[in-house]
Amino acid sequence: MRIAVVGSGYVGLVAGACFADLGHEVVLVDNDQKKLAALNAGDVPIHENFLPELLARHRGSRLRFSDDLQHAVHASSAIFIAVGTPPTEQGEADLSYVESVARGIAGAVDSYKVVVEKSTVPVYTCDWVRRIILRNGAQADNFDVASNPEFLREGTGVTDFLYPDRIVIGADSERCAAVLREVYAPMADGTYYAGPESIPRPDRAQLPPPLITTSAKSAELIKHASNAFLAMKISFINAVASICESVGANVQQVCQGIGTDSRIGRRFLNPGIGYGGSCFPKDLMAFRAVARECGYDFRLLDEVISINENQRQRFIRKVRSALWTLRGKKLGVLGLAFKGGTDDIRESPAIELVQLLLQEGCRICAYDPAAHSRAGEVLGSSVQLVENAYAAARGADALLILTEWEEFTSLDLTRLRSELRYPIVVDGRNLFDPDVMAANGFTYYSVGRPAVTPEPLAPAAFAPADQKNGRL
Ligand code: UGA
């Protein structure tokens, strides 16, 4: 099938590469010449597992890059809109890029096409896109507008796309739904997974993924409601973690106890310094705005947002309770990305905390496995960026863990302790087992678990390499 994907950001690039891997002929349209030149030259602009392999496999054959929207629409049966929908100052989604693409598409609709929203957009966007395309000259029976939301997470976007929990097709006519079913047929009928070159299956994947057909409006709501629910889960457990801290309970045990109820589930119940990224904060505000416009006061979402913001302040208080005064203190920071496995720092709680600590007069030396260049652009010379975790810890009054990078869990704790001026770790992501940290000589603060102080050091606590790391 011939497919156009408009917008080569995270969603567009991953979707385009994955559609090509499913066997479709894909043209990825962008008006940023520099981006197109880089993609054509073989660059991979984002840090995403398996994306380099897919781009290398299909670039120049089943996957082409172009700035010619009209030509791409003319040549395609399905056109996916994956352009940005940044927040306005009022927190609504700014849909001007979507509108401008819809206008551009209209002139090239010369035979039946399905125009698909892939970006996260508020309910009613399908209706508006349809109206704009009609207003700009397309014939009503020559096109339909559908919503096909994406649930990919940064870092695991390719596997999330190819092995999704579900595929949602929001279409208001059978003709339109049939085109989208054809797009996803290699996944829904399982032929993609049987192929010798298919991207490896992640552990949890259920095959084939269920395909859910809904109205376009329901699909639009599914996306916003899913992200809002996940954010709510995180804020819920962060609130429970605060109570655990007050009463001396352990949130990890509480999570185990509630998460094993299959109606609740264990995933997305990790407390920390609050959620960030380019999706949850923006989508919650946008969903809040949609609800307000529909006449529903969705105060639950206000509370989710407020608990999230409060997590940053709670963390600063924790650092203060570990160090007493902050002015002039040297802090080592592990992690700047908004979560592990990505170089993205948009709305990163780690960056926000670093900025707050700088305002308090701290000096900061930070390490992130992937986000240095992006973090450098934002933080400038106010923070010293170093090449590994031990260098970040060197001479520091305390070490702060702000991003849940897997590689931090295998640090050599003896070496880390010897680098620090004082063996104090404040872990905003609960990466380590408190008992192991205490056994390795640390005063260790985490989220929703009692703080621990060093045990008298027995040589055995340091001996076996595989017991050194306190991975949970
Ligand atoms: C999120 C959703 O998980 C995707 O399903 C969705 O498609 C995507 O937004 C989107 O709308 O495009 P993403 O922003 O990549 O994906 O990141 P997540 O893995 O969801 O993490 C979001 C934030 O929540 C991170 O800051 C992470 O550290 C934090 N988090 C996550 C927690 O604090 N606790 C958890 O248990 C899980």
Coordinates of C-alpha atoms and ligand atoms in Angstrom, one line a residue:
M1 CA 0.0 0.0 0.0
R2 CA 1.2 3.6 -0.7
I3 CA 1.3 5.7 2.5
A4 CA 2.3 9.3 3.2
V5 CA 3.3 10.3 6.7
V6 CA 3.4 14.1 7.3
G7 CA 5.9 15.2 9.9
S8 CA 9.1 13.4 10.8
G9 CA 9.2 13.9 14.6
Y10 CA 9.2 11.0 17.0
V11 CA 5.8 9.6 16.0
G12 CA 6.1 10.3 12.2
L13 CA 9.6 8.9 11.8
V14 CA 8.9 5.8 13.9
A15 CA 5.5 5.2 12.2
G16 CA 7.0 5.7 8.7
A17 CA 9.9 3.3 9.3
C18 CA 7.5 0.7 10.8
F19 CA 5.0 1.0 8.0
A20 CA 7.9 0.4 5.6
D21 CA 8.9 -2.7 7.6
L22 CA 5.3 -4.0 7.3
G23 CA 5.8 -3.9 3.5
H24 CA 4.2 -0.6 2.5
E25 CA 5.7 2.1 0.2
V26 CA 6.1 5.1 2.4
V27 CA 6.9 8.7 1.7
L28 CA 7.8 10.8 4.8
V29 CA 7.0 14.5 4.2
D30 CA 8.6 17.3 6.1
N31 CA 9.1 21.0 5.2
D32 CA 12.4 21.2 7.2
Q33 CA 15.1 20.9 4.5
K34 CA 17.9 20.4 7.0
K35 CA 16.0 17.4 8.5
L36 CA 15.3 15.9 5.1
A37 CA 19.0 16.3 4.1
A38 CA 20.1 14.6 7.3
L39 CA 17.6 11.8 6.9
N40 CA 18.6 11.3 3.3
A41 CA 22.3 11.3 4.3
G42 CA 21.7 8.4 6.7
D43 CA 21.4 10.3 10.0
V44 CA 19.1 9.0 12.8
P45 CA 17.9 12.2 14.5
I46 CA 16.5 10.6 17.6
H47 CA 17.7 8.0 20.2
E48 CA 15.3 5.1 19.5
N49 CA 15.9 1.4 19.7
F50 CA 15.8 -0.4 16.4
L51 CA 15.2 2.8 14.4
P52 CA 18.7 2.9 12.9
E53 CA 18.2 -0.7 11.7
L54 CA 14.8 0.1 10.1
L55 CA 16.0 3.3 8.5
A56 CA 19.1 1.5 7.1
R57 CA 16.9 -1.3 5.8
H58 CA 14.3 0.8 4.0
R59 CA 15.8 4.2 3.2
G60 CA 15.8 4.9 -0.5
S61 CA 13.6 1.9 -1.3
R62 CA 10.4 1.5 0.7
L63 CA 11.0 4.6 2.7
R64 CA 11.5 8.0 0.9
F65 CA 11.8 11.5 2.3
S66 CA 10.2 14.5 0.5
D67 CA 9.1 18.1 1.0
D68 CA 6.4 17.7 -1.7
L69 CA 3.1 17.2 0.2
Q70 CA 0.9 17.5 -2.9
H71 CA 2.8 14.8 -4.8
A72 CA 2.9 12.5 -1.7
V73 CA -0.9 12.8 -1.2
H74 CA -1.6 12.3 -4.9
A75 CA 0.5 9.1 -4.8
S76 CA -1.0 7.7 -1.6
S77 CA -4.2 5.9 -0.4
A78 CA -3.6 6.8 3.3
I79 CA -2.1 10.1 4.6
F80 CA -1.1 10.1 8.3
I81 CA -0.8 13.5 9.9
A82 CA 2.0 13.3 12.6
V83 CA 2.9 17.0 13.0
G84 CA 3.4 18.7 16.4
T85 CA 0.5 19.9 18.5
P86 CA 2.3 22.0 21.1
P87 CA 0.5 23.6 24.0
T88 CA -0.8 27.2 23.9
E89 CA -0.4 29.4 26.9
Q90 CA -3.9 28.4 28.1
G91 CA -2.9 24.7 27.9
E92 CA -4.9 23.8 24.8
A93 CA -3.4 22.0 21.9
D94 CA -2.2 24.3 19.2
L95 CA -3.6 22.7 16.0
S96 CA -2.3 25.3 13.5
Y97 CA 0.2 22.8 12.0
V98 CA -2.6 20.2 11.7
E99 CA -4.8 22.8 10.0
S100 CA -2.0 23.9 7.6
V101 CA -1.4 20.2 6.6
A102 CA -5.1 19.7 6.1
R103 CA -5.2 22.7 3.7
G104 CA -2.2 21.3 1.9
I105 CA -3.8 17.9 1.5
A106 CA -7.0 19.3 0.1
G107 CA -5.6 20.4 -3.3
A108 CA -4.3 16.9 -4.0
V109 CA -7.4 14.8 -3.1
D110 CA -8.2 13.6 -6.6
S111 CA -9.3 10.0 -5.8
Y112 CA -10.5 8.3 -2.6
K113 CA -8.0 9.0 0.2
V114 CA -8.1 8.3 3.9
V115 CA -6.6 11.2 6.0
V116 CA -5.6 9.9 9.4
E117 CA -4.8 11.8 12.6
K118 CA -1.7 10.2 14.2
S119 CA -0.7 13.1 16.4
T120 CA -2.4 13.4 19.8
V121 CA -5.3 15.8 19.2
P122 CA -8.4 16.8 21.1
V123 CA -11.8 15.3 20.3
Y124 CA -13.5 17.0 17.3
T125 CA -10.2 17.4 15.4
C126 CA -11.4 14.9 12.8
D127 CA -14.5 17.0 12.2
W128 CA -12.4 20.1 11.8
V129 CA -9.9 18.4 9.5
R130 CA -12.8 17.2 7.3
R131 CA -14.3 20.7 7.2
I132 CA -10.9 22.3 6.3
I133 CA -10.3 19.8 3.5
L134 CA -13.8 20.4 2.1
R135 CA -13.4 24.2 2.4
N136 CA -10.3 24.0 0.3
G137 CA -11.9 22.3 -2.6
A138 CA -11.9 18.5 -2.1
Q139 CA -15.0 16.5 -3.1
A140 CA -16.8 15.1 -0.1
D141 CA -16.9 11.5 -1.5
N142 CA -13.2 11.5 -2.3
F143 CA -11.9 11.3 1.2
D144 CA -12.6 10.3 4.8
V145 CA -10.9 11.4 8.0
A146 CA -10.0 8.9 10.6
S147 CA -8.2 8.8 14.0
N148 CA -5.6 6.2 14.6
P149 CA -3.9 7.2 17.9
E150 CA -0.4 6.0 18.7
F151 CA 0.7 4.6 22.1
L152 CA 4.4 4.5 21.6
R153 CA 6.8 5.4 24.4
E154 CA 10.0 7.2 23.6
G155 CA 13.0 4.8 23.6
T156 CA 10.8 1.8 22.9
G157 CA 8.8 3.4 20.1
V158 CA 9.6 0.8 17.4
T159 CA 8.6 -2.2 19.5
D160 CA 5.6 -0.4 20.9
F161 CA 4.5 0.3 17.4
L162 CA 5.0 -3.2 16.0
Y163 CA 3.9 -5.1 19.1
P164 CA 1.2 -2.9 20.5
D165 CA -1.3 -3.8 23.3
R166 CA -4.0 -2.7 20.8
I167 CA -4.5 -1.0 17.5
V168 CA -7.3 1.6 17.6
I169 CA -9.0 2.5 14.3
G170 CA -11.4 5.4 14.7
A171 CA -13.4 5.6 11.5
D172 CA -16.9 6.7 10.7
S173 CA -17.5 4.7 7.6
E174 CA -16.8 1.1 6.6
R175 CA -14.9 2.2 3.5
C176 CA -12.5 4.2 5.6
A177 CA -12.1 1.5 8.3
A178 CA -11.2 -1.0 5.5
V179 CA -8.3 1.1 4.3
L180 CA -6.9 1.3 7.8
R181 CA -7.4 -2.4 8.4
E182 CA -5.4 -3.0 5.2
V183 CA -2.5 -0.8 6.6
Y184 CA -2.3 -3.0 9.7
A185 CA -3.2 -6.3 8.1
P186 CA 0.4 -7.7 8.4
M187 CA 0.2 -7.2 12.2
A188 CA -3.4 -8.2 12.7
D189 CA -3.1 -11.4 10.6
G190 CA 0.3 -12.2 12.1
T191 CA 2.2 -12.4 8.8
Y192 CA 4.7 -9.7 9.8
Y193 CA 5.7 -11.6 12.9
A194 CA 6.3 -14.8 11.0
G195 CA 8.8 -13.0 8.7
P196 CA 12.5 -13.8 9.2
E197 CA 13.5 -10.1 9.6
S198 CA 10.8 -8.9 11.9
I199 CA 11.9 -6.8 14.8
P200 CA 12.3 -9.1 17.9
R201 CA 9.2 -9.6 20.0
P202 CA 9.3 -8.0 23.5
D203 CA 8.4 -10.3 26.4
R204 CA 5.0 -9.0 27.2
A205 CA 3.7 -8.8 23.6
Q206 CA 0.4 -10.5 22.8
L207 CA 0.1 -11.7 19.2
P208 CA -1.6 -10.8 17.1
P209 CA -2.5 -7.5 18.6
P210 CA -6.2 -6.8 19.0
L211 CA -7.7 -4.4 16.5
I212 CA -10.4 -2.1 18.0
T213 CA -12.6 -0.2 15.6
T214 CA -14.4 2.8 17.1
S215 CA -15.9 6.1 15.9
A216 CA -13.4 8.8 15.2
K217 CA -14.4 10.8 18.3
S218 CA -14.0 7.7 20.6
A219 CA -10.5 7.1 19.2
E220 CA -9.6 10.7 19.9
L221 CA -10.8 10.3 23.4
I222 CA -9.1 7.0 23.9
K223 CA -5.7 8.6 23.4
H224 CA -6.2 11.5 25.8
A225 CA -8.0 9.3 28.4
S226 CA -5.2 6.7 28.2
N227 CA -2.4 9.2 28.9
A228 CA -4.5 10.9 31.6
F229 CA -5.1 7.5 33.3
L230 CA -1.4 6.6 33.2
A231 CA -0.4 10.0 34.7
M232 CA -3.1 9.5 37.3
K233 CA -1.6 6.1 38.3
I234 CA 1.8 7.8 38.7
S235 CA 0.4 10.7 40.8
F236 CA -1.6 8.2 42.9
I237 CA 1.4 6.2 43.8
N238 CA 3.4 9.3 44.5
A239 CA 0.7 10.4 46.9
V240 CA 0.7 7.0 48.6
A241 CA 4.6 7.2 48.8
S242 CA 4.2 10.5 50.7
I243 CA 2.0 8.8 53.2
C244 CA 4.5 5.9 53.4
E245 CA 7.2 8.4 54.3
S246 CA 5.1 9.9 57.0
V247 CA 4.2 6.6 58.7
G248 CA 7.4 4.7 58.0
A249 CA 5.9 2.2 55.6
N250 CA 7.6 1.0 52.4
V251 CA 5.9 2.0 49.1
Q252 CA 7.6 -0.9 47.3
Q253 CA 5.7 -3.4 49.5
V254 CA 2.5 -1.4 49.2
C255 CA 2.9 -1.5 45.4
Q256 CA 3.4 -5.2 45.4
G257 CA 0.3 -5.6 47.5
I258 CA -1.9 -3.5 45.4
G259 CA -0.3 -4.1 42.0
T260 CA -0.9 -7.9 42.2
D261 CA -4.6 -7.2 42.0
S262 CA -5.1 -7.8 38.3
R263 CA -7.7 -5.1 38.2
I264 CA -4.9 -2.6 39.2
G265 CA -1.7 -4.0 37.7
R266 CA 1.9 -3.4 38.8
R267 CA 3.0 -1.3 35.8
F268 CA 3.2 2.5 36.0
L269 CA 3.1 2.4 39.8
N270 CA 6.7 3.5 40.3
P271 CA 6.9 6.5 42.5
G272 CA 9.6 9.1 41.9
I273 CA 10.1 12.8 41.2
G274 CA 7.0 13.0 39.0
Y275 CA 6.3 12.4 35.3
G276 CA 7.7 14.6 32.6
G277 CA 8.3 14.4 28.8
S278 CA 6.6 15.8 25.8
C279 CA 3.4 13.9 26.3
F280 CA 1.9 13.6 29.7
P281 CA 2.2 17.2 30.9
K282 CA 0.9 18.6 27.6
D283 CA -1.8 16.0 27.1
L284 CA -3.2 16.4 30.6
M285 CA -3.5 20.2 30.1
A286 CA -5.1 19.6 26.7
F287 CA -7.6 17.0 28.1
R288 CA -8.4 19.4 30.9
A289 CA -9.1 22.2 28.4
V290 CA -11.2 19.8 26.2
A291 CA -13.3 18.9 29.2
R292 CA -13.8 22.5 30.2
E293 CA -14.9 23.4 26.8
C294 CA -17.4 20.5 26.9
G295 CA -18.8 21.9 30.2
Y296 CA -17.2 19.3 32.5
D297 CA -14.9 20.4 35.3
F298 CA -12.4 17.6 35.4
R299 CA -10.9 18.5 38.8
L300 CA -9.4 15.1 39.2
L301 CA -6.9 16.1 36.5
D302 CA -6.0 19.3 38.4
E303 CA -5.1 17.1 41.4
V304 CA -3.0 14.7 39.2
I305 CA -1.0 17.7 37.9
S306 CA -0.7 19.3 41.3
I307 CA 0.6 16.1 43.0
N308 CA 3.1 15.8 40.1
E309 CA 4.4 19.3 40.6
N310 CA 4.6 18.8 44.3
Q311 CA 6.9 15.8 43.9
R312 CA 9.7 18.2 42.8
Q313 CA 9.4 20.3 46.0
R314 CA 9.3 17.1 48.1
F315 CA 12.5 16.0 46.5
I316 CA 14.2 19.3 47.2
R317 CA 13.1 19.1 50.8
K318 CA 14.6 15.6 51.0
V319 CA 18.0 16.9 49.7
R320 CA 17.7 19.6 52.3
S321 CA 17.0 17.2 55.1
A322 CA 20.1 15.2 54.0
L323 CA 22.5 18.2 53.7
W324 CA 20.9 20.8 56.0
T325 CA 21.9 24.0 54.0
L326 CA 22.2 24.0 50.2
R327 CA 24.1 27.1 49.4
G328 CA 27.6 26.2 48.1
K329 CA 27.0 22.5 48.3
K330 CA 28.5 20.4 45.5
L331 CA 26.0 17.8 44.1
G332 CA 26.6 15.0 41.7
V333 CA 23.6 14.3 39.5
L334 CA 22.9 11.1 37.6
G335 CA 20.3 11.5 34.8
L336 CA 19.0 14.5 33.0
A337 CA 16.6 12.9 30.4
F338 CA 12.9 12.9 31.3
K339 CA 13.2 9.1 31.7
G340 CA 15.7 6.4 31.0
G341 CA 16.4 5.2 27.5
T342 CA 16.0 8.5 25.7
D343 CA 18.0 11.7 25.1
D344 CA 14.8 13.8 25.3
I345 CA 14.8 16.5 28.0
R346 CA 11.5 18.1 27.2
E347 CA 9.6 18.8 30.5
S348 CA 12.3 16.7 32.2
P349 CA 11.8 16.7 36.0
A350 CA 15.5 16.1 36.3
I351 CA 16.3 19.4 34.5
E352 CA 13.7 21.2 36.5
L353 CA 15.3 20.0 39.7
V354 CA 18.8 20.9 38.6
Q355 CA 17.5 24.4 37.9
L356 CA 15.9 24.7 41.3
L357 CA 19.1 23.5 43.0
L358 CA 21.2 26.0 41.1
Q359 CA 18.8 28.7 42.3
E360 CA 19.5 27.5 45.8
G361 CA 23.2 28.1 45.2
C362 CA 24.3 24.5 44.7
R363 CA 27.2 23.6 42.3
I364 CA 26.3 20.7 40.0
C365 CA 28.2 18.1 38.1
A366 CA 26.0 15.8 36.1
Y367 CA 26.1 12.7 33.9
D368 CA 23.5 11.3 31.6
P369 CA 24.2 8.5 29.2
A370 CA 22.4 10.2 26.2
A371 CA 21.1 13.7 27.0
H372 CA 24.3 15.8 27.3
S373 CA 24.1 17.7 24.1
R374 CA 20.4 18.6 24.6
A375 CA 20.9 19.3 28.3
G376 CA 23.9 21.5 27.5
E377 CA 21.7 23.7 25.2
V378 CA 19.4 24.4 28.1
L379 CA 21.7 24.5 31.1
G380 CA 24.7 26.1 29.4
S381 CA 27.8 26.4 31.5
S382 CA 25.9 26.5 34.8
V383 CA 26.3 22.8 35.1
Q384 CA 29.4 20.7 34.5
L385 CA 28.6 17.7 32.3
V386 CA 30.9 14.8 32.8
E387 CA 31.5 11.5 31.0
N388 CA 30.5 9.0 33.6
A389 CA 28.8 8.5 36.9
Y390 CA 32.0 8.3 39.0
A391 CA 33.2 11.6 37.7
A392 CA 29.8 13.1 38.6
A393 CA 30.2 11.8 42.2
R394 CA 33.8 13.0 42.6
G395 CA 34.1 15.2 45.6
A396 CA 30.4 15.7 45.9
D397 CA 28.5 16.4 49.1
A398 CA 25.8 14.0 47.9
L399 CA 24.8 12.1 44.8
L400 CA 21.3 12.6 43.4
I401 CA 19.6 10.1 41.0
L402 CA 17.1 11.8 38.8
T403 CA 16.5 9.5 35.8
E404 CA 15.8 5.8 35.8
W405 CA 18.6 4.7 33.5
E406 CA 19.2 1.0 33.6
E407 CA 23.0 1.5 33.5
F408 CA 23.0 3.2 36.9
T409 CA 21.8 0.0 38.5
S410 CA 25.1 -1.7 37.7
L411 CA 27.4 0.9 39.2
D412 CA 30.3 -0.2 41.4
L413 CA 29.0 1.0 44.7
T414 CA 32.4 0.7 46.4
R415 CA 34.0 2.9 43.8
L416 CA 31.0 5.3 43.9
R417 CA 31.3 5.7 47.7
S418 CA 35.0 6.3 47.5
E419 CA 34.5 9.1 44.9
L420 CA 32.0 11.0 47.1
R421 CA 33.0 13.5 49.7
Y422 CA 30.2 12.2 51.9
P423 CA 28.5 8.8 51.2
I424 CA 25.0 10.3 50.8
V425 CA 22.7 9.3 47.9
V426 CA 19.3 10.8 47.4
D427 CA 17.5 8.6 44.9
G428 CA 14.5 10.1 43.1
R429 CA 13.8 6.9 41.2
N430 CA 14.2 4.2 43.8
L431 CA 16.8 2.4 41.7
F432 CA 18.5 0.7 44.7
D433 CA 17.6 -1.6 47.5
P434 CA 18.0 0.5 50.8
D435 CA 19.5 -2.5 52.7
V436 CA 22.2 -3.0 50.1
M437 CA 23.0 0.7 50.1
A438 CA 23.3 0.7 53.9
A439 CA 25.5 -2.4 53.7
N440 CA 27.7 -0.6 51.2
G441 CA 28.2 2.3 53.6
F442 CA 25.7 4.9 52.2
T443 CA 23.2 7.1 53.9
Y444 CA 20.4 6.5 51.4
Y445 CA 17.2 8.4 50.9
S446 CA 14.6 7.3 48.3
V447 CA 10.9 7.8 47.6
G448 CA 8.3 6.3 49.9
R449 CA 10.8 4.1 51.8
P450 CA 12.5 4.7 55.1
A451 CA 15.9 6.4 54.8
V452 CA 18.8 4.2 55.9
T453 CA 22.2 4.9 57.4
P454 CA 25.4 2.9 56.9
E455 CA 25.8 -0.4 58.7
P456 CA 29.1 -1.0 60.3
L457 CA 31.1 -2.2 57.3
A458 CA 31.8 -5.9 57.2
P459 CA 34.3 -6.9 54.5
A460 CA 31.8 -9.6 53.2
A461 CA 29.4 -6.8 52.3
F462 CA 31.8 -5.8 49.5
A463 CA 33.2 -9.1 48.4
P464 CA 31.0 -10.8 45.8
A465 CA 30.7 -8.6 42.7
D466 CA 27.1 -9.8 41.9
Q467 CA 25.9 -8.7 45.4
K468 CA 27.4 -5.3 45.2
N469 CA 24.6 -3.7 43.2
G470 CA 21.4 -3.0 44.9
R471 CA 19.1 -3.5 41.9
L472 CA 15.6 -4.0 42.8
Ligands
UGA1 C1 3.8 8.2 27.2 C2 2.9 7.0 27.2 O1 3.5 6.0 28.1 C3 2.7 6.4 25.8 O2 1.8 5.3 25.9 C4 2.2 7.5 24.9 O3 2.1 7.0 23.5 C5 3.2 8.6 24.9 O4 3.3 9.2 26.2 C6 2.6 9.7 23.9 O5 1.5 10.2 24.2 O6 3.2 9.9 22.9 P1 6.5 8.6 27.1 O7 6.2 10.1 27.3 O8 7.5 8.2 26.1 O9 5.1 7.8 26.8 O10 7.0 8.1 28.5 P2 6.6 7.1 29.7 O11 7.4 5.9 29.6 O12 5.1 7.0 29.7 O13 7.0 8.0 30.9 C7 6.5 9.3 31.2 C8 7.0 9.9 32.4 O14 6.5 9.2 33.6 C9 8.5 9.8 32.6 O15 9.0 11.0 33.2 C10 8.7 8.6 33.6 O16 9.9 8.7 34.3 C11 7.5 8.8 34.4 N1 7.0 7.5 35.1 C12 6.6 6.5 34.3 C13 7.0 7.4 36.5 O17 7.4 8.4 37.2 N2 6.6 6.3 37.1 C14 6.1 5.2 36.3 O18 5.7 4.2 36.9 C15 6.2 5.3 34.9

